[in-house]
Short mmCIF file of C-alpha atoms in Angstrom, two decimals:
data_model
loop_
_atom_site.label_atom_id
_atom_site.label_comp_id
_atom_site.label_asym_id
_atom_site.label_seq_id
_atom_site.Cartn_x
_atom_site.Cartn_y
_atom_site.Cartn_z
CA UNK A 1 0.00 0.00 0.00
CA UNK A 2 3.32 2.38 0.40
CA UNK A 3 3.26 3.11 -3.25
CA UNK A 4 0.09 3.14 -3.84
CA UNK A 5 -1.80 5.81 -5.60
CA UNK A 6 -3.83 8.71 -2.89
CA UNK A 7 -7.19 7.80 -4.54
CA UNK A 8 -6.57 3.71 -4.24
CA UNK A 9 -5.35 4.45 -0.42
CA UNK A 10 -8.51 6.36 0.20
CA UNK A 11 -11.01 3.51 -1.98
CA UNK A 12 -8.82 1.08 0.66
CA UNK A 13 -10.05 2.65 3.38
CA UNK A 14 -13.81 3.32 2.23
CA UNK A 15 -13.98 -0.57 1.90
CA UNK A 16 -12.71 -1.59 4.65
CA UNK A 17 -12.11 0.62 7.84
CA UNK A 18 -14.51 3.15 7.20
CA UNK A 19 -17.67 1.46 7.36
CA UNK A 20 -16.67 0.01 10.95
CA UNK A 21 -15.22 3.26 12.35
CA UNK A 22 -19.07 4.94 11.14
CA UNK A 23 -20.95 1.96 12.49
CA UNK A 24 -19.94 2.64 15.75
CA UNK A 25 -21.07 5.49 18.61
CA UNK A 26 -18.61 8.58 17.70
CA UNK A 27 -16.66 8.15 21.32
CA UNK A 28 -16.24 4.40 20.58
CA UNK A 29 -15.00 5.02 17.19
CA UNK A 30 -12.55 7.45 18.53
CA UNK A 31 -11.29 4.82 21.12
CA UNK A 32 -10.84 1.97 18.96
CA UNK A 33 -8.67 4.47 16.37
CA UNK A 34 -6.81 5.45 19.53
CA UNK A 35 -5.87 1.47 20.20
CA UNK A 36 -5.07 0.64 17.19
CA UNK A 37 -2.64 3.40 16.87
CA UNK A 38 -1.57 2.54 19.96
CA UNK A 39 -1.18 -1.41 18.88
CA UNK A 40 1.12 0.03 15.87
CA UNK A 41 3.70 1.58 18.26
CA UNK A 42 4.61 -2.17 19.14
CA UNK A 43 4.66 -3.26 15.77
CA UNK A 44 8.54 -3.63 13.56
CA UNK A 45 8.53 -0.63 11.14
CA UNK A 46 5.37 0.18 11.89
CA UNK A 47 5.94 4.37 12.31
CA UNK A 48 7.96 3.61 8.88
CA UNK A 49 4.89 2.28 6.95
CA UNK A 50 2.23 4.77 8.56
CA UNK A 51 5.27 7.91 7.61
CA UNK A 52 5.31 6.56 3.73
CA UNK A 53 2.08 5.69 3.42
CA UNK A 54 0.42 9.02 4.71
CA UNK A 55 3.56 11.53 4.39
CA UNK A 56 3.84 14.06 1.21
CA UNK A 57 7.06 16.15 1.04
CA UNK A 58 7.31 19.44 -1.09
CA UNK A 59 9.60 22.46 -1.02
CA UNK A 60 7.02 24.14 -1.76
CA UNK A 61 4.44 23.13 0.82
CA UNK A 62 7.27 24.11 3.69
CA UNK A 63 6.04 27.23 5.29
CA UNK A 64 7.33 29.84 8.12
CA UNK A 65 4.37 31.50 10.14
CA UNK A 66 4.55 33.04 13.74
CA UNK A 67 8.51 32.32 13.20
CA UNK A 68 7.91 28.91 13.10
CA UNK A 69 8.68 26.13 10.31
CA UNK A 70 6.21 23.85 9.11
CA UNK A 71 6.78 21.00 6.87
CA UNK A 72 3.26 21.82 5.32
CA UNK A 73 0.23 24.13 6.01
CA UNK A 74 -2.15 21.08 7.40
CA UNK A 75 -2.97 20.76 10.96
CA UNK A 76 -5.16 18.83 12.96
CA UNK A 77 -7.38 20.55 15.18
CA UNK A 78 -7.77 20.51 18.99
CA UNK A 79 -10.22 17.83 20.11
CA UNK A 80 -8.98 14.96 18.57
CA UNK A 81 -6.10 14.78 20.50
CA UNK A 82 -7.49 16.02 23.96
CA UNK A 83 -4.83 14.34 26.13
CA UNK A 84 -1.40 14.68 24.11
CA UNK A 85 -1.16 10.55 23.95
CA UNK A 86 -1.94 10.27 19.98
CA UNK A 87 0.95 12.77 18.95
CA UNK A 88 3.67 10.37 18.34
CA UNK A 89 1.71 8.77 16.21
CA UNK A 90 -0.70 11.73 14.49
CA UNK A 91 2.57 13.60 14.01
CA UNK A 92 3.78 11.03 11.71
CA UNK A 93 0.67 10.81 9.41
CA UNK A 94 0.90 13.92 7.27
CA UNK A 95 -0.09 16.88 9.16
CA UNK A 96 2.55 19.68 9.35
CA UNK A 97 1.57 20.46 12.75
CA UNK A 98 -0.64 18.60 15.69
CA UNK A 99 -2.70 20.67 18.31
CA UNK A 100 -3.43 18.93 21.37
CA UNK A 101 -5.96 19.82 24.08
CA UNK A 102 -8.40 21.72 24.58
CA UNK A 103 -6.25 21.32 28.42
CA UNK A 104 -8.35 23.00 31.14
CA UNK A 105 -6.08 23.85 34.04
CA UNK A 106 -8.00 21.27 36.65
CA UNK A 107 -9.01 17.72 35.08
CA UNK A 108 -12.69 17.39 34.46
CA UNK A 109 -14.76 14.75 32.92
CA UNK A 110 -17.01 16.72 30.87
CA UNK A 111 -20.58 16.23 29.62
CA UNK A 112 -22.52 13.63 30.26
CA UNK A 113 -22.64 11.31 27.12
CA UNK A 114 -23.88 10.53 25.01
CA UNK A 115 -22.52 13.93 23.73
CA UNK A 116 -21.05 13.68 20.01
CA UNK A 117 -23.70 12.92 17.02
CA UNK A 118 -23.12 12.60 13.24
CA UNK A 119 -24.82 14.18 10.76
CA UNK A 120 -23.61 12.20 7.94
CA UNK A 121 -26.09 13.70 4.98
CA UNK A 122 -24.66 17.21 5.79
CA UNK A 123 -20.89 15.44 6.51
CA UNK A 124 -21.32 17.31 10.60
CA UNK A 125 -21.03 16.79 13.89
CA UNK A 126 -22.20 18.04 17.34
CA UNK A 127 -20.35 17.92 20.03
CA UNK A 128 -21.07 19.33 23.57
CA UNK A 129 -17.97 17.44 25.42
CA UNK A 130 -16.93 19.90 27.76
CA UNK A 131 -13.12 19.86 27.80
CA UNK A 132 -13.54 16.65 28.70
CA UNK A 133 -8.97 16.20 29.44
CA UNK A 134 -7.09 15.19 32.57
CA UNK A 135 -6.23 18.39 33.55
CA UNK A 136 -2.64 20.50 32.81
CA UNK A 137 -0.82 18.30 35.60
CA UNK A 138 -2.21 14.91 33.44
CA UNK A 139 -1.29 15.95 30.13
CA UNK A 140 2.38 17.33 31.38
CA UNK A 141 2.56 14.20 32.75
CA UNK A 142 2.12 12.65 28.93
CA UNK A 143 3.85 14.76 26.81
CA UNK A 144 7.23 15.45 28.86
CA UNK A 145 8.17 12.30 28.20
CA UNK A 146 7.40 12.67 24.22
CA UNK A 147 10.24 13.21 21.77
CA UNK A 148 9.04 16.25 19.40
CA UNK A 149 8.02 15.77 15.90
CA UNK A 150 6.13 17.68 14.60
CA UNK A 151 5.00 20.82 15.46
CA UNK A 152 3.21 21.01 18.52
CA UNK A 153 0.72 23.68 19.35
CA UNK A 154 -1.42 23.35 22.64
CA UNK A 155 -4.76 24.98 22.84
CA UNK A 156 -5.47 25.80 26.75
CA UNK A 157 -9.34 26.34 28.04
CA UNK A 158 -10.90 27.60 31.44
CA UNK A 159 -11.99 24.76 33.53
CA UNK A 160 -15.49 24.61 34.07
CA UNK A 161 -15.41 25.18 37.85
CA UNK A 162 -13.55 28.32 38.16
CA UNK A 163 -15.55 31.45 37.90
CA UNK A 164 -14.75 34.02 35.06
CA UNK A 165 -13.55 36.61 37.69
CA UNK A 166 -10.75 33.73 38.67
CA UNK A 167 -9.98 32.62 34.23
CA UNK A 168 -7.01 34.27 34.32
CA UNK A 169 -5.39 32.08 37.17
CA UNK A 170 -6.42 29.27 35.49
CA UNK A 171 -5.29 29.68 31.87
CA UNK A 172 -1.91 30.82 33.24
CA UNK A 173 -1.91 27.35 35.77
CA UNK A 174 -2.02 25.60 32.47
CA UNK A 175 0.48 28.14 30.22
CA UNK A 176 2.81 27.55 32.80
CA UNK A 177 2.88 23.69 33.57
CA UNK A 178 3.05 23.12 29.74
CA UNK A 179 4.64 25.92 27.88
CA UNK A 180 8.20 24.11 27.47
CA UNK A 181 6.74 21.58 25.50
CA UNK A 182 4.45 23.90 23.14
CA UNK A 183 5.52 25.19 19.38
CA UNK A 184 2.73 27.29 20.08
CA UNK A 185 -0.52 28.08 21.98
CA UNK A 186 -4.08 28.55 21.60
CA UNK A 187 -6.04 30.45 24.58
CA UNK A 188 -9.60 29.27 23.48
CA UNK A 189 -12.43 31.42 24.72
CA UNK A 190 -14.74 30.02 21.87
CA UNK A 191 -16.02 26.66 22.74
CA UNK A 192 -19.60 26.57 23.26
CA UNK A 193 -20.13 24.16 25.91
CA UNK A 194 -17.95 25.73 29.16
CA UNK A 195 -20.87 28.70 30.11
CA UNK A 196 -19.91 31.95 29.87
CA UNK A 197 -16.94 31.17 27.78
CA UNK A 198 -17.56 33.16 24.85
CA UNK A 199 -18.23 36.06 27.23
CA UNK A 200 -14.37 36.50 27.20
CA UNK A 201 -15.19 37.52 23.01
CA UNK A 202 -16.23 41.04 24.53
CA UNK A 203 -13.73 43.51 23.54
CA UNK A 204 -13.90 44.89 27.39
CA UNK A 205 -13.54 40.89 28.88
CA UNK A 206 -10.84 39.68 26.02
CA UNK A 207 -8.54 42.90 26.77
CA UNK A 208 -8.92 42.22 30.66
CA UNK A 209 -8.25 38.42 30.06
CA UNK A 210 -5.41 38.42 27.22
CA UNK A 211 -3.51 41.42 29.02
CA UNK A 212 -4.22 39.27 32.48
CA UNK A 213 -2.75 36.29 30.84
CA UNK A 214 0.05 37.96 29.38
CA UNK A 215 1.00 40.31 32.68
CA UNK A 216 1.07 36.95 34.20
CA UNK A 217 3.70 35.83 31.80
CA UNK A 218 6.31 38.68 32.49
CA UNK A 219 4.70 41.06 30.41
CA UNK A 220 5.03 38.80 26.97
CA UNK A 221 4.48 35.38 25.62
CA UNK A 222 7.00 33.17 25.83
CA UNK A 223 5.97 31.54 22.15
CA UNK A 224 3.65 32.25 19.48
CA UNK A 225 0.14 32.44 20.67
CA UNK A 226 -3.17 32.34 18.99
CA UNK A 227 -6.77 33.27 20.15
CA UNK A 228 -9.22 31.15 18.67
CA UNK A 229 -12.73 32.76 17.88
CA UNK A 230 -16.60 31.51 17.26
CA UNK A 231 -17.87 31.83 13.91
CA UNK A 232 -21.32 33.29 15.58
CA UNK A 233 -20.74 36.78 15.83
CA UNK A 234 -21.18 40.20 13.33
CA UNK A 235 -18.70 41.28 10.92
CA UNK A 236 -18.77 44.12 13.18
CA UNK A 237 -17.98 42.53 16.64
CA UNK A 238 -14.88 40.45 14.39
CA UNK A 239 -12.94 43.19 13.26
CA UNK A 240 -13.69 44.91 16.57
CA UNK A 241 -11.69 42.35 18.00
CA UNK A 242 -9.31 41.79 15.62
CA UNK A 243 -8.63 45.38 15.97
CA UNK A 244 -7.58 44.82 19.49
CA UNK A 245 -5.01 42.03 18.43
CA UNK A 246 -1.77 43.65 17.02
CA UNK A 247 -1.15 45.51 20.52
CA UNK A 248 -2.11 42.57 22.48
CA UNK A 249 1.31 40.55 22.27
CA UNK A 250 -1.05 37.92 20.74
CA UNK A 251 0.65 36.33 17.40
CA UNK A 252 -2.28 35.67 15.33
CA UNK A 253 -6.59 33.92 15.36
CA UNK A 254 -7.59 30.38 14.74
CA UNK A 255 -10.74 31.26 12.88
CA UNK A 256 -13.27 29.49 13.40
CA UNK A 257 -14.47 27.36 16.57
CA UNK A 258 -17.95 25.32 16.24
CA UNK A 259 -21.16 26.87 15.73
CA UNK A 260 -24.20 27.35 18.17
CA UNK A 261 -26.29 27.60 14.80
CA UNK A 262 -28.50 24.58 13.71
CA UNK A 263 -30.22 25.45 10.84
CA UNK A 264 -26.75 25.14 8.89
CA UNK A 265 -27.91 21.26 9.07
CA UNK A 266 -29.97 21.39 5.76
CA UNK A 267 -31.05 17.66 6.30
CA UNK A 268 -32.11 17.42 9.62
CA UNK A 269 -34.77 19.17 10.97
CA UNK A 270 -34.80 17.50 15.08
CA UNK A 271 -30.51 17.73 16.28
CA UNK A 272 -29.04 18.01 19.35
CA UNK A 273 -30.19 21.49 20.87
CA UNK A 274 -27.22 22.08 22.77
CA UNK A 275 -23.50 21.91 21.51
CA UNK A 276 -21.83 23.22 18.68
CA UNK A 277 -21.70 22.13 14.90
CA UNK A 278 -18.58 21.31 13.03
CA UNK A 279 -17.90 20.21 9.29
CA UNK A 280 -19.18 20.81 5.91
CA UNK A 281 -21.91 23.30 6.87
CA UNK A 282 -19.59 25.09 8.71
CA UNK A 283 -17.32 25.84 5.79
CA UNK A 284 -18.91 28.71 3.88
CA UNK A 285 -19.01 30.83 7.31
CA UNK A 286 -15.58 30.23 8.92
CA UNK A 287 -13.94 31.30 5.37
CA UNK A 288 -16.54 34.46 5.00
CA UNK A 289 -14.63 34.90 8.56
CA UNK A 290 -10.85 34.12 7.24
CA UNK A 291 -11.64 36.71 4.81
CA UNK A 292 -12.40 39.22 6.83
CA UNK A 293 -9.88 39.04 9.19
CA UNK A 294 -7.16 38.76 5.99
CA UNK A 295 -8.88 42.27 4.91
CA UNK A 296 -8.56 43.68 8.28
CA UNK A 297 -5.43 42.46 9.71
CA UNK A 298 -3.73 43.68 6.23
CA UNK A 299 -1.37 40.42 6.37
CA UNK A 300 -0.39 41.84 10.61
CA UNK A 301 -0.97 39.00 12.17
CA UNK A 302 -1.10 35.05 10.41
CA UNK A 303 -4.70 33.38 10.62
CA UNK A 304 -5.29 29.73 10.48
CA UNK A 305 -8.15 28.34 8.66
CA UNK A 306 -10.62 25.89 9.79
CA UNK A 307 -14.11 25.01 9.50
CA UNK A 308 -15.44 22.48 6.69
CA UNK A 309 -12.32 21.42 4.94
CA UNK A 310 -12.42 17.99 3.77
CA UNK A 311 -10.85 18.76 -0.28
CA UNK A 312 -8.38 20.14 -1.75
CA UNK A 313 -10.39 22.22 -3.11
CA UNK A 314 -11.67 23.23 0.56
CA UNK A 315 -8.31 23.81 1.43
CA UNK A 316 -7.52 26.09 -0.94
CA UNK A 317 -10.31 28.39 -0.35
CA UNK A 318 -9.06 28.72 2.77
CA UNK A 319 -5.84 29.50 1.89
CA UNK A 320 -6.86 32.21 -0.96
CA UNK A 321 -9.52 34.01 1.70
CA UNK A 322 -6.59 34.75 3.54
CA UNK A 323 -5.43 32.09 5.74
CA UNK A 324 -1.72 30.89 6.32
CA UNK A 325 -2.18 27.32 7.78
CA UNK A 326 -5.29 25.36 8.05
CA UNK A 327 -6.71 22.85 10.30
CA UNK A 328 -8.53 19.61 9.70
CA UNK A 329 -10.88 17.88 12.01
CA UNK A 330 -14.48 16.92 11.52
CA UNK A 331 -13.66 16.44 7.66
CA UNK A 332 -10.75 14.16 9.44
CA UNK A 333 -12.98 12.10 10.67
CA UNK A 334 -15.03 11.76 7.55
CA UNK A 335 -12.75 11.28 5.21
CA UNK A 336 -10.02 9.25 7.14
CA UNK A 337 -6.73 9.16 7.38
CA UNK A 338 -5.64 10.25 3.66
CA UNK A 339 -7.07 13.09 3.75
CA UNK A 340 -4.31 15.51 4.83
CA UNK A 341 -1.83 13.10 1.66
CA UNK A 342 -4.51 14.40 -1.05
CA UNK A 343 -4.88 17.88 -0.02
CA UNK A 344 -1.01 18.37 0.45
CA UNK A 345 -1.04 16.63 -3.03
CA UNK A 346 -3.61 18.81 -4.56
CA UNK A 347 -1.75 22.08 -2.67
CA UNK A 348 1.29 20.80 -4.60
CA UNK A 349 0.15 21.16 -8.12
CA UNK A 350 -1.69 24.28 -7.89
CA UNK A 351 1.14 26.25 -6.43
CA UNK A 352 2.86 24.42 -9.58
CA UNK A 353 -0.04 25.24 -11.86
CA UNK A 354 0.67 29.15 -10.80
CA UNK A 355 4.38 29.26 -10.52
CA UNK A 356 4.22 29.71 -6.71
CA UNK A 357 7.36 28.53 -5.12
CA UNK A 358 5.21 28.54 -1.40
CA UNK A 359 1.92 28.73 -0.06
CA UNK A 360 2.74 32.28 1.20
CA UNK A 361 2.62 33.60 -2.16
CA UNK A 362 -1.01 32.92 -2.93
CA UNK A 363 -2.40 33.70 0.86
CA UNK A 364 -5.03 35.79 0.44
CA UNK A 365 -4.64 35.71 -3.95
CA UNK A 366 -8.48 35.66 -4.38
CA UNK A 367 -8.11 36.12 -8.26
CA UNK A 368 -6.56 32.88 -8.70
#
């Protein structure tokens, strides 16, 4: 299967894993991919297969953002790594860069389940898990004794117990347990499902909270850090924001988080009331988003992309809205494990196609 063509790899894996992975509840599905990852780290050559079979290497796909070098522009989002214990193995299986948590700074269980549901008609999910991680101390506990691979960014969160008066405290409990092992960080005041999170996406409560966070620090962040946002609010409130972002010390936005918004699923009228949706109906909004944070950051600060991407072709919208990297995760889970091999492959022969020797050079190129 090493030298096997993307599209074979990916019929492979429609006929075979696929249709077990879907057949099962979304939490068990996740578990068993987490064994048998897991299973392959005993295995002879096992990393070596999984690094050929998934990997695709380009000059032109290598990229510098925040002053750091990525191998490619494809992530994988938080939340499908929420402890740190899949990135020796995600990091070798295309992605340029692997962003663990959400980490909350006490452990906490989370929702009650069941609390992820498929929409597979619309290609979407809702989730309403709750940070559901083992806490800073847990996941330093994991990833200390990981060699790094790939890029590592880790995305902290407020634990659901601490009041917002007290969020400060606890972001910088986390920043500071696990900020040696971090390429970067994401303070996420997005997610849905921890109340009165997305209060902190008030231009009076995010100024208070970043500038907390970063007075904390010593007056500066020790490493490239990102805020992520919700795709729910007005052009108006976004750029009012963004505004706020070159004199925060903050490096750059994750645009976008999940969205509170259910009448994006087309083909279900009765879902989930509560949680957030992620995936293909998500896409058209979080790159409406991209693009106007590319127009008013005027190429300031770097954005990555996410929301919806599960093509090439997805991908590169992203990219040409305005964003520098982009992240994959519900199309991840869709699509399977090739997906981040075809897009790098498709990314590949465009920036051919145009005579771009990087992605850099057609960030934000609507014309194209």
């Amino acid at each position: 299967m090493l030298n096997l063509p993307s599209r074979w790899k990916q019929w492979a894996y429609e006929k075979t894993v696929k249709p077990i992975l879907l057949n099962l509840d979304p939490e068990n599905a996740h578990l068993l991919a987490h064994r048998l990852l897991d299973v392959s780290s005993s295995l002879p050559f096992a990393f070596f297969a999984i690094e050929n079979s998934m990997c695709f290497k380009s000059s032109r796909l290598e990229t510098e953002v925040a002053g750091i070098r990525f191998s490619n522009p494809v992530g994988l989002a938080a939340g499908f790594d929420k402890t740190g214990e899949l990135y020796p193995f995600l990091s070798r299986m295309g992605f340029g860069s692997i962003e663990i948590g959400t980490v909350t700074g006490q452990s906490q269980p989370g929702n009650p389940k069941p609390r992820i549901f498929r929409y597979p008609e619309d290609q979407a999910l809702i989730n309403r898990m709750g940070f559901n991680n083992p806490g800073a101390d847990g996941v330093l506990d994991t990833v200390q004794r990981q060699n790094r691979i790939a890029v590592r960014g880790i995305n902290v969160g407020k634990s659901k117990i601490v009041s917002e008066e007290n969020a400060v405290e606890d972001y910088l409990y986390s920043i500071r347990k696990l900020i040696r092992f971090a390429d970067y960080l994401v303070i996420n005041i997005s997610s849905p499902n921890t109340p009165g999170l997305r209060n902190f996406q008030r231009p009076e409560n995010f100024n208070k909270l970043i500038g907390g966070i970063r007075n904390g620090l010593g007056g500066g962040f020790p490493v490239p850090t990102f805020v992520k946002f919700a795709p729910d609010m007005e052009e108006r409130e976004l750029r009012e924001l963004l505004e706020c972002l070159p004199e925060s010390g903050l490096s750059g936005v994750v645009l976008t988080n999940t969205t509170v918004d259910k009448t994006v699923l087309k083909r279900y009228p009765n879902v989930e009331s509560e949680g957030g949706v992620s995936g293909l109906p998500l896409r058209s909004r979080s790159t409406q988003l991209v693009r106007i944070a590319y127009q008013t950051l005027r190429g300031k600060l770097p954005i990555i992309g996410v929301g919806g991407i599960d093509s090439g072709e997805a991908a590169l919208e992203k990219i040409l809205a305005g964003a520098d990297l982009i992240q994959l995760y519900t199309g991840y889970i869709y699509q399977g494990p090739f997906l981040p091999l075809r897009i790098l492959e498709f990314l590949d022969k465009t920036l051919e196609k145009f005579g771009a020797k990087s992605v850099s050079e057609i960030v934000g190129k609507q014309s194209l």
